[in-house]
Short mmCIF file of C-alpha atoms and ligand atoms in Angstrom, two decimals:
data_model
loop_
_atom_site.label_atom_id
_atom_site.label_comp_id
_atom_site.label_asym_id
_atom_site.label_seq_id
_atom_site.Cartn_x
_atom_site.Cartn_y
_atom_site.Cartn_z
CA UNK A 1 -90.27 -93.24 24.29
CA UNK A 2 -93.78 -94.84 24.37
CA UNK A 3 -94.02 -98.62 23.48
CA UNK A 4 -96.86 -101.56 22.74
CA UNK A 5 -95.74 -104.09 23.98
CA UNK A 6 -96.98 -107.44 22.78
CA UNK A 7 -97.24 -111.55 24.28
CA UNK A 8 -97.80 -113.64 20.80
CA UNK A 9 -99.35 -116.84 20.49
CA UNK A 10 -102.63 -115.72 21.43
CA UNK A 11 -105.85 -117.72 19.19
CA UNK A 12 -107.71 -113.93 17.69
CA UNK A 13 -111.61 -113.96 17.35
CA UNK A 14 -114.05 -111.74 17.11
CA UNK A 15 -115.23 -107.92 14.85
CA UNK A 16 -113.24 -105.10 14.60
CA UNK A 17 -114.76 -102.11 12.99
CA UNK A 18 -112.52 -100.11 10.54
CA UNK A 19 -112.62 -96.25 11.06
CA UNK A 20 -112.48 -93.01 8.74
CA UNK A 21 -110.08 -93.20 6.38
CA UNK A 22 -107.13 -90.79 6.75
CA UNK A 23 -106.21 -90.39 3.39
CA UNK A 24 -109.20 -89.17 2.26
CA UNK A 25 -110.19 -87.39 5.51
CA UNK A 26 -106.60 -84.98 5.56
CA UNK A 27 -107.13 -83.45 0.68
CA UNK A 28 -110.71 -83.78 1.66
CA UNK A 29 -110.05 -81.10 5.06
CA UNK A 30 -107.55 -78.94 3.24
CA UNK A 31 -110.58 -78.67 0.23
CA UNK A 32 -112.17 -76.93 3.12
CA UNK A 33 -110.25 -74.07 2.11
CA UNK A 34 -112.69 -73.82 -1.19
CA UNK A 35 -115.79 -73.40 0.61
CA UNK A 36 -117.47 -69.97 1.41
CA UNK A 37 -119.73 -71.42 3.58
CA UNK A 38 -119.53 -73.92 6.31
CA UNK A 39 -117.94 -77.85 5.92
CA UNK A 40 -119.43 -80.40 8.09
CA UNK A 41 -117.35 -83.61 7.70
CA UNK A 42 -118.39 -86.88 9.61
CA UNK A 43 -116.47 -90.65 10.17
CA UNK A 44 -113.53 -88.13 11.05
CA UNK A 45 -110.88 -90.43 12.23
CA UNK A 46 -109.51 -89.02 15.60
CA UNK A 47 -105.87 -89.65 15.05
CA UNK A 48 -102.97 -87.23 14.85
CA UNK A 49 -102.46 -86.67 11.48
CA UNK A 50 -105.79 -84.84 11.21
CA UNK A 51 -105.24 -82.92 14.58
CA UNK A 52 -102.15 -81.47 12.34
CA UNK A 53 -103.64 -81.13 9.12
CA UNK A 54 -106.39 -79.13 12.20
CA UNK A 55 -103.77 -77.24 12.75
CA UNK A 56 -102.21 -75.57 9.84
CA UNK A 57 -105.87 -75.18 8.67
CA UNK A 58 -106.11 -72.49 11.75
CA UNK A 59 -102.55 -71.13 10.92
CA UNK A 60 -104.38 -70.31 7.71
CA UNK A 61 -107.59 -68.36 9.15
CA UNK A 62 -110.02 -71.93 8.57
CA UNK A 63 -112.06 -71.86 12.53
CA UNK A 64 -111.99 -75.41 12.67
CA UNK A 65 -114.10 -76.91 15.90
CA UNK A 66 -115.47 -80.64 16.69
CA UNK A 67 -118.50 -81.27 17.11
CA UNK A 68 -118.85 -84.96 18.62
CA UNK A 69 -116.85 -88.09 18.07
CA UNK A 70 -115.92 -87.72 14.50
CA UNK A 71 -118.09 -84.88 13.35
CA UNK A 72 -116.13 -81.29 12.60
CA UNK A 73 -116.62 -78.32 11.09
CA UNK A 74 -114.96 -75.80 9.44
CA UNK A 75 -115.31 -72.23 8.16
CA UNK A 76 -112.93 -70.65 5.99
CA UNK A 77 -115.25 -67.70 5.64
CA UNK A 78 -112.97 -65.23 6.87
CA UNK A 79 -109.41 -63.98 5.94
CA UNK A 80 -106.83 -66.58 5.06
CA UNK A 81 -103.89 -66.34 4.85
CA UNK A 82 -101.35 -67.85 1.89
CA UNK A 83 -98.91 -68.88 4.17
CA UNK A 84 -98.71 -72.59 5.92
CA UNK A 85 -96.19 -72.38 9.06
CA UNK A 86 -93.18 -75.16 8.49
CA UNK A 87 -93.11 -75.99 11.86
CA UNK A 88 -96.76 -78.23 10.42
CA UNK A 89 -96.06 -79.09 7.51
CA UNK A 90 -92.44 -80.53 8.18
CA UNK A 91 -94.57 -83.07 10.53
CA UNK A 92 -97.17 -84.00 8.02
CA UNK A 93 -96.20 -83.36 3.92
CA UNK A 94 -100.38 -84.11 3.03
CA UNK A 95 -99.89 -80.50 4.64
CA UNK A 96 -98.75 -80.02 1.01
CA UNK A 97 -102.03 -80.34 -0.34
CA UNK A 98 -103.24 -76.61 1.30
CA UNK A 99 -101.27 -75.54 -2.08
CA UNK A 100 -104.38 -76.45 -4.24
CA UNK A 101 -107.07 -74.72 -2.52
CA UNK A 102 -104.79 -72.25 -1.65
CA UNK A 103 -103.43 -70.87 -4.95
CA UNK A 104 -107.45 -71.48 -5.93
CA UNK A 105 -108.84 -69.70 -3.23
CA UNK A 106 -106.11 -66.58 -3.21
CA UNK A 107 -104.05 -67.04 -6.19
CA UNK A 108 -101.14 -66.97 -3.90
CA UNK A 109 -99.96 -69.65 -1.87
CA UNK A 110 -96.62 -70.00 0.17
CA UNK A 111 -96.19 -73.56 1.14
CA UNK A 112 -92.53 -75.28 2.70
CA UNK A 113 -91.77 -77.93 0.75
CA UNK A 114 -92.38 -80.94 2.56
CA UNK A 115 -89.48 -82.43 4.27
CA UNK A 116 -89.01 -86.62 2.89
CA UNK A 117 -89.52 -89.23 5.07
CA UNK A 118 -88.44 -92.93 5.84
CA UNK A 119 -89.74 -94.22 2.24
CA UNK A 120 -88.61 -92.07 -0.03
CA UNK A 121 -87.60 -88.43 -0.80
CA UNK A 122 -90.93 -87.93 -2.14
CA UNK A 123 -90.12 -85.35 -4.02
CA UNK A 124 -94.03 -82.30 -5.21
CA UNK A 125 -92.64 -81.79 -8.87
CA UNK A 126 -95.69 -83.04 -9.94
CA UNK A 127 -97.88 -80.77 -8.32
CA UNK A 128 -95.73 -77.27 -8.67
CA UNK A 129 -95.74 -78.62 -12.87
CA UNK A 130 -99.49 -78.60 -12.91
CA UNK A 131 -100.13 -75.97 -10.80
CA UNK A 132 -97.33 -73.82 -13.78
CA UNK A 133 -99.76 -75.47 -16.77
CA UNK A 134 -102.72 -73.75 -14.22
CA UNK A 135 -100.99 -70.26 -15.33
CA UNK A 136 -99.12 -70.09 -12.16
CA UNK A 137 -95.65 -68.50 -11.53
CA UNK A 138 -93.96 -71.32 -9.53
CA UNK A 139 -90.35 -70.11 -7.37
CA UNK A 140 -88.84 -71.56 -4.28
CA UNK A 141 -87.97 -69.56 -1.85
CA UNK A 142 -86.01 -69.97 1.22
CA UNK A 143 -87.28 -73.70 1.26
CA UNK A 144 -90.91 -72.73 0.06
CA UNK A 145 -93.38 -73.16 -2.96
CA UNK A 146 -94.03 -69.90 -4.00
CA UNK A 147 -97.48 -70.33 -6.74
CA UNK A 148 -98.87 -66.44 -7.50
CA UNK A 149 -101.05 -66.18 -10.15
CA UNK A 150 -103.42 -63.03 -11.98
CA UNK A 151 -105.84 -65.72 -12.78
CA UNK A 152 -106.10 -69.29 -13.06
CA UNK A 153 -106.67 -71.00 -16.70
CA UNK A 154 -108.11 -74.11 -17.44
CA UNK A 155 -105.49 -76.28 -19.26
CA UNK A 156 -104.83 -80.02 -20.13
CA UNK A 157 -102.04 -81.36 -17.79
CA UNK A 158 -100.23 -84.60 -18.22
CA UNK A 159 -99.03 -86.00 -14.94
CA UNK A 160 -95.26 -87.90 -15.56
CA UNK A 161 -96.69 -90.50 -12.74
CA UNK A 162 -100.28 -91.39 -11.72
CA UNK A 163 -99.40 -89.62 -7.97
CA UNK A 164 -102.38 -89.04 -5.75
CA UNK A 165 -101.23 -85.61 -3.74
CA UNK A 166 -100.45 -84.34 -7.31
CA UNK A 167 -103.83 -85.66 -8.64
CA UNK A 168 -105.71 -84.29 -5.36
CA UNK A 169 -103.06 -80.86 -5.36
CA UNK A 170 -104.24 -80.19 -8.70
CA UNK A 171 -108.08 -81.20 -8.61
CA UNK A 172 -108.21 -78.99 -6.01
CA UNK A 173 -106.12 -76.04 -7.40
CA UNK A 174 -108.55 -76.26 -11.12
CA UNK A 175 -112.37 -75.54 -9.38
CA UNK A 176 -112.39 -72.08 -9.80
CA UNK A 177 -109.45 -71.57 -12.55
CA UNK A 178 -111.54 -70.23 -16.38
CA UNK A 179 -112.67 -72.80 -18.77
CA UNK A 180 -111.59 -76.46 -18.70
CA UNK A 181 -109.00 -78.43 -17.43
CA UNK A 182 -108.43 -82.26 -17.36
CA UNK A 183 -105.87 -84.27 -15.60
CA UNK A 184 -104.61 -86.96 -17.31
CA UNK A 185 -102.52 -90.05 -15.30
CA UNK A 186 -104.25 -88.76 -13.03
CA UNK A 187 -103.94 -91.63 -9.80
CA UNK A 188 -107.41 -94.17 -9.10
CA UNK A 189 -107.51 -94.07 -6.02
CA UNK A 190 -110.89 -94.41 -4.06
CA UNK A 191 -109.24 -91.27 -1.83
CA UNK A 192 -109.81 -89.28 -5.18
CA UNK A 193 -113.59 -90.30 -6.01
CA UNK A 194 -114.02 -88.94 -2.31
CA UNK A 195 -112.40 -85.60 -2.57
CA UNK A 196 -114.01 -85.37 -5.87
CA UNK A 197 -117.70 -86.23 -4.36
CA UNK A 198 -116.65 -84.20 -1.61
CA UNK A 199 -115.75 -81.19 -3.91
CA UNK A 200 -119.28 -81.91 -6.50
CA UNK A 201 -121.17 -81.79 -3.05
CA UNK A 202 -120.19 -77.71 -3.00
CA UNK A 203 -121.10 -76.81 -6.23
CA UNK A 204 -117.68 -78.12 -8.15
CA UNK A 205 -118.53 -79.21 -11.72
CA UNK A 206 -115.23 -82.30 -12.17
CA UNK A 207 -116.03 -86.12 -14.18
CA UNK A 208 -113.51 -88.31 -14.27
CA UNK A 209 -112.25 -89.62 -10.27
CA UNK A 210 -111.26 -92.48 -10.69
CA UNK A 211 -110.21 -93.08 -14.14
CA UNK A 212 -107.07 -91.99 -15.45
CA UNK A 213 -108.83 -89.04 -16.85
CA UNK A 214 -110.56 -86.35 -14.80
CA UNK A 215 -112.12 -83.51 -15.92
CA UNK A 216 -113.22 -79.60 -13.69
CA UNK A 217 -114.78 -77.43 -15.27
CA UNK A 218 -114.48 -73.94 -13.35
CA UNK A 219 -117.21 -72.41 -11.16
CA UNK A 220 -117.01 -69.73 -9.67
CA UNK A 221 -118.01 -70.84 -5.60
CA UNK A 222 -118.54 -73.22 -3.43
CA UNK A 223 -120.88 -73.38 -0.66
CA UNK A 224 -121.10 -75.37 2.69
CA UNK A 225 -121.79 -79.05 2.95
CA UNK A 226 -122.40 -81.70 5.62
CA UNK A 227 -120.21 -84.76 4.05
CA UNK A 228 -119.16 -88.32 5.23
CA UNK A 229 -115.90 -89.74 4.80
CA UNK A 230 -115.27 -92.67 3.45
CA UNK A 231 -114.11 -95.91 5.19
CA UNK A 232 -110.29 -96.62 5.50
CA UNK A 233 -109.74 -99.24 2.48
CA UNK A 234 -105.25 -99.66 4.18
CA UNK A 235 -106.94 -100.10 7.57
CA UNK A 236 -109.25 -102.77 5.92
CA UNK A 237 -106.65 -104.42 4.66
CA UNK A 238 -104.50 -104.66 7.40
CA UNK A 239 -107.03 -106.60 9.55
CA UNK A 240 -107.66 -108.54 5.98
CA UNK A 241 -103.85 -109.52 6.19
CA UNK A 242 -103.72 -109.87 10.19
CA UNK A 243 -107.28 -111.94 9.87
CA UNK A 244 -105.64 -114.87 7.76
CA UNK A 245 -103.15 -115.76 10.11
CA UNK A 246 -106.12 -116.63 12.76
CA UNK A 247 -108.63 -120.01 12.20
CA UNK A 248 -110.67 -118.78 13.87
CA UNK A 249 -112.81 -116.44 11.68
CA UNK A 250 -113.19 -112.54 12.72
CA UNK A 251 -115.55 -110.12 10.82
CA UNK A 252 -114.00 -106.81 10.28
CA UNK A 253 -116.68 -104.53 9.60
CA UNK A 254 -117.40 -101.02 8.54
CA UNK A 255 -115.84 -101.60 4.93
CA UNK A 256 -116.61 -103.14 1.46
CA UNK A 257 -114.30 -105.30 -0.36
CA UNK A 258 -115.04 -103.02 -3.78
CA UNK A 259 -111.75 -101.29 -3.09
CA UNK A 260 -109.66 -104.19 -1.97
CA UNK A 261 -109.96 -106.68 -4.53
CA UNK A 262 -106.38 -107.04 -4.96
CA UNK A 263 -105.43 -107.38 -1.98
CA UNK A 264 -108.73 -109.78 -1.38
CA UNK A 265 -107.74 -112.11 -4.27
CA UNK A 266 -103.72 -111.97 -2.97
CA UNK A 267 -105.19 -113.48 0.60
CA UNK A 268 -107.43 -116.32 -1.54
CA UNK A 269 -104.67 -117.15 -3.40
CA UNK A 270 -102.62 -117.38 -0.10
CA UNK A 271 -105.21 -119.55 1.50
CA UNK A 272 -107.85 -117.44 3.74
CA UNK A 273 -111.41 -118.25 3.18
CA UNK A 274 -112.67 -114.32 2.18
CA UNK A 275 -116.52 -112.95 2.02
CA UNK A 276 -118.58 -110.63 2.66
CA UNK A 277 -121.29 -110.47 5.74
CA UNK A 278 -123.27 -107.73 6.00
CA UNK A 279 -121.34 -104.41 6.35
CA UNK A 280 -117.84 -106.12 6.68
CA UNK A 281 -116.15 -109.01 5.62
CA UNK A 282 -115.45 -112.17 7.35
CA UNK A 283 -111.86 -113.78 7.13
CA UNK A 284 -110.94 -117.27 8.59
CA UNK A 285 -107.08 -118.02 8.13
CA UNK A 286 -105.54 -121.47 6.99
CA UNK A 287 -103.46 -123.42 9.04
CA UNK A 288 -100.67 -122.00 7.51
CA UNK A 289 -100.73 -119.22 4.84
CA UNK A 290 -99.23 -119.89 0.88
CA UNK A 291 -96.35 -117.97 -0.30
CA UNK A 292 -97.23 -115.58 -2.72
CA UNK A 293 -95.95 -112.65 -5.00
CA UNK A 294 -96.49 -109.38 -4.80
CA UNK A 295 -95.85 -106.26 -6.62
CA UNK A 296 -96.67 -102.95 -5.80
CA UNK A 297 -98.79 -100.50 -8.20
CA UNK A 298 -101.02 -97.16 -8.79
CA UNK A 299 -104.14 -98.61 -7.66
CA UNK A 300 -106.45 -100.64 -9.04
CA UNK A 301 -102.83 -102.60 -8.81
CA UNK A 302 -101.62 -104.12 -5.16
CA UNK A 303 -101.48 -101.03 -2.79
CA UNK A 304 -98.16 -99.79 -1.25
CA UNK A 305 -99.59 -99.01 1.52
CA UNK A 306 -100.45 -102.81 2.63
CA UNK A 307 -97.12 -104.29 1.29
CA UNK A 308 -95.30 -104.48 4.62
CA UNK A 309 -98.34 -105.73 6.63
CA UNK A 310 -98.38 -108.77 3.41
CA UNK A 311 -94.70 -109.65 4.46
CA UNK A 312 -94.97 -109.74 7.61
CA UNK A 313 -97.16 -112.75 7.25
CA UNK A 314 -95.14 -114.02 4.45
CA UNK A 315 -92.18 -114.49 7.32
CA UNK A 316 -94.40 -117.46 8.12
CA UNK A 317 -95.68 -118.62 4.99
CA UNK A 318 -94.60 -121.39 3.67
CA UNK A 319 -92.08 -121.90 0.67
CA UNK A 320 -90.69 -118.71 -0.58
CA UNK A 321 -92.12 -115.25 -1.36
CA UNK A 322 -91.26 -112.26 -3.35
CA UNK A 323 -92.58 -108.60 -2.44
CA UNK A 324 -91.84 -105.95 -5.35
CA UNK A 325 -91.87 -102.56 -4.32
CA UNK A 326 -92.23 -100.25 -7.36
CA UNK A 327 -93.75 -96.71 -6.05
CA UNK A 328 -91.81 -95.90 -3.20
CA UNK A 329 -87.64 -95.84 -3.83
CA UNK A 330 -86.98 -97.36 -0.08
CA UNK A 331 -89.92 -99.09 1.96
CA UNK A 332 -88.11 -101.53 3.17
CA UNK A 333 -86.66 -100.03 6.52
CA UNK A 334 -89.34 -103.13 7.60
CA UNK A 335 -87.44 -105.81 6.75
CA UNK A 336 -84.43 -105.32 9.36
CA UNK A 337 -86.58 -105.39 12.00
CA UNK A 338 -88.36 -108.47 11.09
CA UNK A 339 -84.85 -109.81 10.62
CA UNK A 340 -84.68 -109.41 14.44
CA UNK A 341 -87.71 -111.66 14.99
CA UNK A 342 -86.11 -114.50 13.17
CA UNK A 343 -87.04 -114.02 9.62
CA UNK A 344 -85.38 -114.79 6.81
CA UNK A 345 -85.56 -111.94 4.41
CA UNK A 346 -82.63 -110.75 1.27
CA UNK A 347 -83.33 -107.37 -0.43
CA UNK A 348 -82.32 -107.74 -4.28
CA UNK A 349 -82.66 -104.52 -5.62
CA UNK A 350 -86.37 -103.36 -5.07
CA UNK A 351 -87.54 -107.15 -3.90
CA UNK A 352 -87.50 -109.23 -0.78
CA UNK A 353 -87.43 -113.00 -1.34
CA UNK A 354 -89.10 -113.74 1.90
CA UNK A 355 -88.39 -117.99 3.07
CA UNK A 356 -90.86 -118.59 5.44
CA UNK A 357 -90.37 -120.08 9.09
CA UNK A 358 -92.11 -121.51 10.93
CA UNK A 359 -91.93 -119.35 13.55
CA UNK A 360 -90.60 -115.89 14.64
CA UNK A 361 -89.44 -115.05 18.28
CA UNK A 362 -90.59 -111.40 19.88
CA UNK A 363 -88.16 -109.08 20.12
CA UNK A 364 -87.74 -105.09 21.15
CA UNK A 365 -88.08 -103.71 17.12
CA UNK A 366 -88.78 -100.15 15.99
CA UNK A 367 -92.31 -99.04 13.63
CA UNK A 368 -89.74 -96.65 10.31
CA UNK A 369 -92.83 -95.45 9.26
CA UNK A 370 -96.73 -95.64 9.79
CA UNK A 371 -97.20 -99.06 7.85
CA UNK A 372 -93.95 -100.79 8.81
CA UNK A 373 -95.50 -100.40 12.70
CA UNK A 374 -98.63 -102.12 11.56
CA UNK A 375 -96.67 -104.80 10.32
CA UNK A 376 -94.57 -105.44 13.97
CA UNK A 377 -97.52 -105.42 14.95
CA UNK A 378 -98.90 -108.55 13.45
CA UNK A 379 -95.35 -109.70 13.32
CA UNK A 380 -95.36 -109.84 17.58
CA UNK A 381 -98.63 -111.08 17.62
CA UNK A 382 -98.17 -114.55 15.66
CA UNK A 383 -94.99 -114.38 17.33
CA UNK A 384 -93.58 -116.78 20.30
CA UNK A 385 -92.71 -114.61 23.28
CA UNK A 386 -93.06 -110.77 23.60
CA UNK A 387 -91.89 -108.14 21.52
CA UNK A 388 -91.76 -104.10 21.94
CA UNK A 389 -92.76 -102.55 19.48
CA UNK A 390 -91.27 -98.44 19.44
CA UNK A 391 -91.66 -95.34 17.84
CA UNK A 392 -95.68 -95.69 18.08
CA UNK A 393 -95.44 -92.10 16.96
CA UNK A 394 -95.66 -93.83 13.70
CA UNK A 395 -98.87 -95.79 14.30
CA UNK A 396 -100.99 -93.18 15.92
CA UNK A 397 -100.97 -91.55 12.77
CA UNK A 398 -103.08 -94.03 11.13
CA UNK A 399 -104.62 -96.06 13.27
CA UNK A 400 -106.56 -94.69 16.25
CA UNK A 401 -106.90 -96.97 19.09
CA UNK A 402 -105.14 -99.78 17.38
CA UNK A 403 -104.13 -101.40 20.80
CA UNK A 404 -107.84 -100.92 21.82
CA UNK A 405 -109.18 -102.95 19.17
CA UNK A 406 -106.69 -105.81 19.31
CA UNK A 407 -107.68 -105.96 22.44
CA UNK A 408 -111.21 -106.53 21.31
CA UNK A 409 -109.95 -109.59 19.23
CA UNK A 410 -108.13 -111.24 21.89
CA UNK A 411 -105.17 -110.19 22.12
CA UNK A 412 -102.84 -109.50 24.99
CA UNK A 413 -101.07 -106.38 24.27
CA UNK A 414 -100.56 -102.97 25.62
CA UNK A 415 -99.05 -98.98 25.99
CA UNK A 416 -96.42 -98.56 27.85
CA UNK A 417 -96.29 -94.80 27.66
CA UNK A 418 -92.14 -93.01 29.12
CA UNK A 419 -91.90 -93.04 32.24
CA UNK A 420 -91.17 -89.27 33.30
CA UNK A 421 -87.09 -90.18 34.04
CA UNK A 422 -87.20 -91.76 30.33
C1 EPZ B 1 -100.01 -90.62 -0.98
O1 EPZ B 1 -98.94 -90.16 -0.86
C2 EPZ B 1 -100.31 -91.47 0.07
N1 EPZ B 1 -100.97 -90.80 1.44
C3 EPZ B 1 -99.75 -92.74 0.75
O2 EPZ B 1 -100.34 -93.37 1.74
C4 EPZ B 1 -99.50 -93.73 -0.80
O3 EPZ B 1 -98.40 -94.42 0.02
C5 EPZ B 1 -99.42 -92.89 -1.41
O4 EPZ B 1 -100.37 -92.03 -1.62
C6 EPZ B 1 -99.16 -94.02 -3.17
O5 EPZ B 1 -100.83 -94.50 -3.09
C7 EPZ B 1 -101.37 -89.27 1.55
O6 EPZ B 1 -102.62 -89.75 1.19
C8 EPZ B 1 -101.72 -88.62 3.07
P1 EPZ B 1 -98.04 -90.07 -4.38
P2 EPZ B 1 -98.42 -89.37 -2.06
O7 EPZ B 1 -97.79 -88.49 -4.83
O8 EPZ B 1 -99.30 -88.38 -2.60
C9 EPZ B 1 -93.51 -90.10 -6.72
C10 EPZ B 1 -99.23 -94.13 4.51
O9 EPZ B 1 -98.80 -94.79 4.82
N2 EPZ B 1 -93.71 -88.27 -6.47
O10 EPZ B 1 -99.35 -91.02 -5.21
O11 EPZ B 1 -97.37 -88.39 -1.65
C11 EPZ B 1 -93.48 -89.87 -4.81
O12 EPZ B 1 -91.92 -89.60 -4.56
C12 EPZ B 1 -99.48 -93.32 3.01
O13 EPZ B 1 -100.96 -94.09 4.60
C13 EPZ B 1 -92.80 -87.76 -7.66
O14 EPZ B 1 -92.09 -87.94 -8.22
O15 EPZ B 1 -97.61 -90.53 -2.99
C14 EPZ B 1 -93.46 -91.60 -5.14
O16 EPZ B 1 -92.39 -92.47 -4.97
C15 EPZ B 1 -97.84 -93.44 2.64
N3 EPZ B 1 -92.98 -86.06 -7.96
C16 EPZ B 1 -94.74 -91.60 -5.89
O17 EPZ B 1 -94.76 -90.68 -6.73
C17 EPZ B 1 -94.35 -85.37 -7.20
O18 EPZ B 1 -94.86 -83.95 -7.22
C18 EPZ B 1 -95.80 -91.82 -5.19
O19 EPZ B 1 -96.48 -90.82 -4.68
C19 EPZ B 1 -95.49 -86.70 -6.05
C20 EPZ B 1 -94.74 -87.82 -6.01
#
């Protein structure tokens, strides 16, 4: 098992650059299925999840090729299959984003139901109900969701929850529907806006993305496009939390404060100095962060994808902090790992009570999901002694060259690849 080994307690400073947004790249790559032309995407991060999406698209008949570092070309101009392979979908639930575009283009899609993961069951009922409201017949066959339609007719769709994935899947399913579709109680994340801008660059008619009500007027066909995706606000937020733990300032480059207001406000409340600088954000932490309370909510509320990282920082804050997770039902797997490092945490239903300690002690710990993995790396960087983070594949799904970039800030950190006999 690959591990990340960290010698904690080093002073970090300098500049770290944020990459393209994983959670924009994945739905946008799936959206290439809708195009009758060539789609060239840039600022695409080099991540395991992006590689998996390329494999899913290739299995469906989309021609994928790397043009240069961070730039890929996708062509869905040939015969497409309506069925995605289970062995790929089970490794990445975002593969389910191909269902809406396939249904729109082929009027048929058969996609294995994505499994749950460490943070929750993660059903897709809201997606499937939306497809039915567009006129599709949806059934379950041997673990696969099957949707077929003679015609897709635009309709008003009310989401039971502002699901990011359901909003994206249904926006893509509606692109070729006859007439007008409105998605109400839609998710408002910046990645939704990026997907809508991408689809509009190919000729789709979409308004309201970024608000709770998105309108899609069906069109006949979408052409090709050259599109650069947004930078990753969750990666930026991860580095903001890390930088707030150090007193020498750190510049987080290639990101903007636009989609980070809730995160920046919370870190400022905890005592960090944060201000825009050039094409990035400069951060300087106080001697010790103050305690605070966070409650995760759909955008523009506090992002669930930064909950674990904040919890790691709050372990060292003075006083008592509270973290309440309202988006996923099981996103506290990192609590027991942080306790192994000396954190004083108690789970009370959907809230963790954090009593700040003066120091964390390095230890062997595990990444239990992508963002929890980032939290354990943050904890290791500020702990005394050596921390070994296992299950690094979780981290590789969402953070490109994380070890190299942290080393660039002065961290003493390296990857330990498994020996052949391990
Ligand atoms: C997206 O997942 C992100 N993934 C997640 O990021 C992120 O945590 C999440 O949105 C919330 O912001 C990608 O974009 C690839 P949801 P998604 O549908 O679309 C329930 C990361 O670390 N729900 O908004 O799966 C669901 O169970 C990942 O980068 C239903 O009940 O999230 C959850 O409790 C982790 N039925 C809540 O809604 C449905 O049909 C939010 O899920 C769909 C969702």
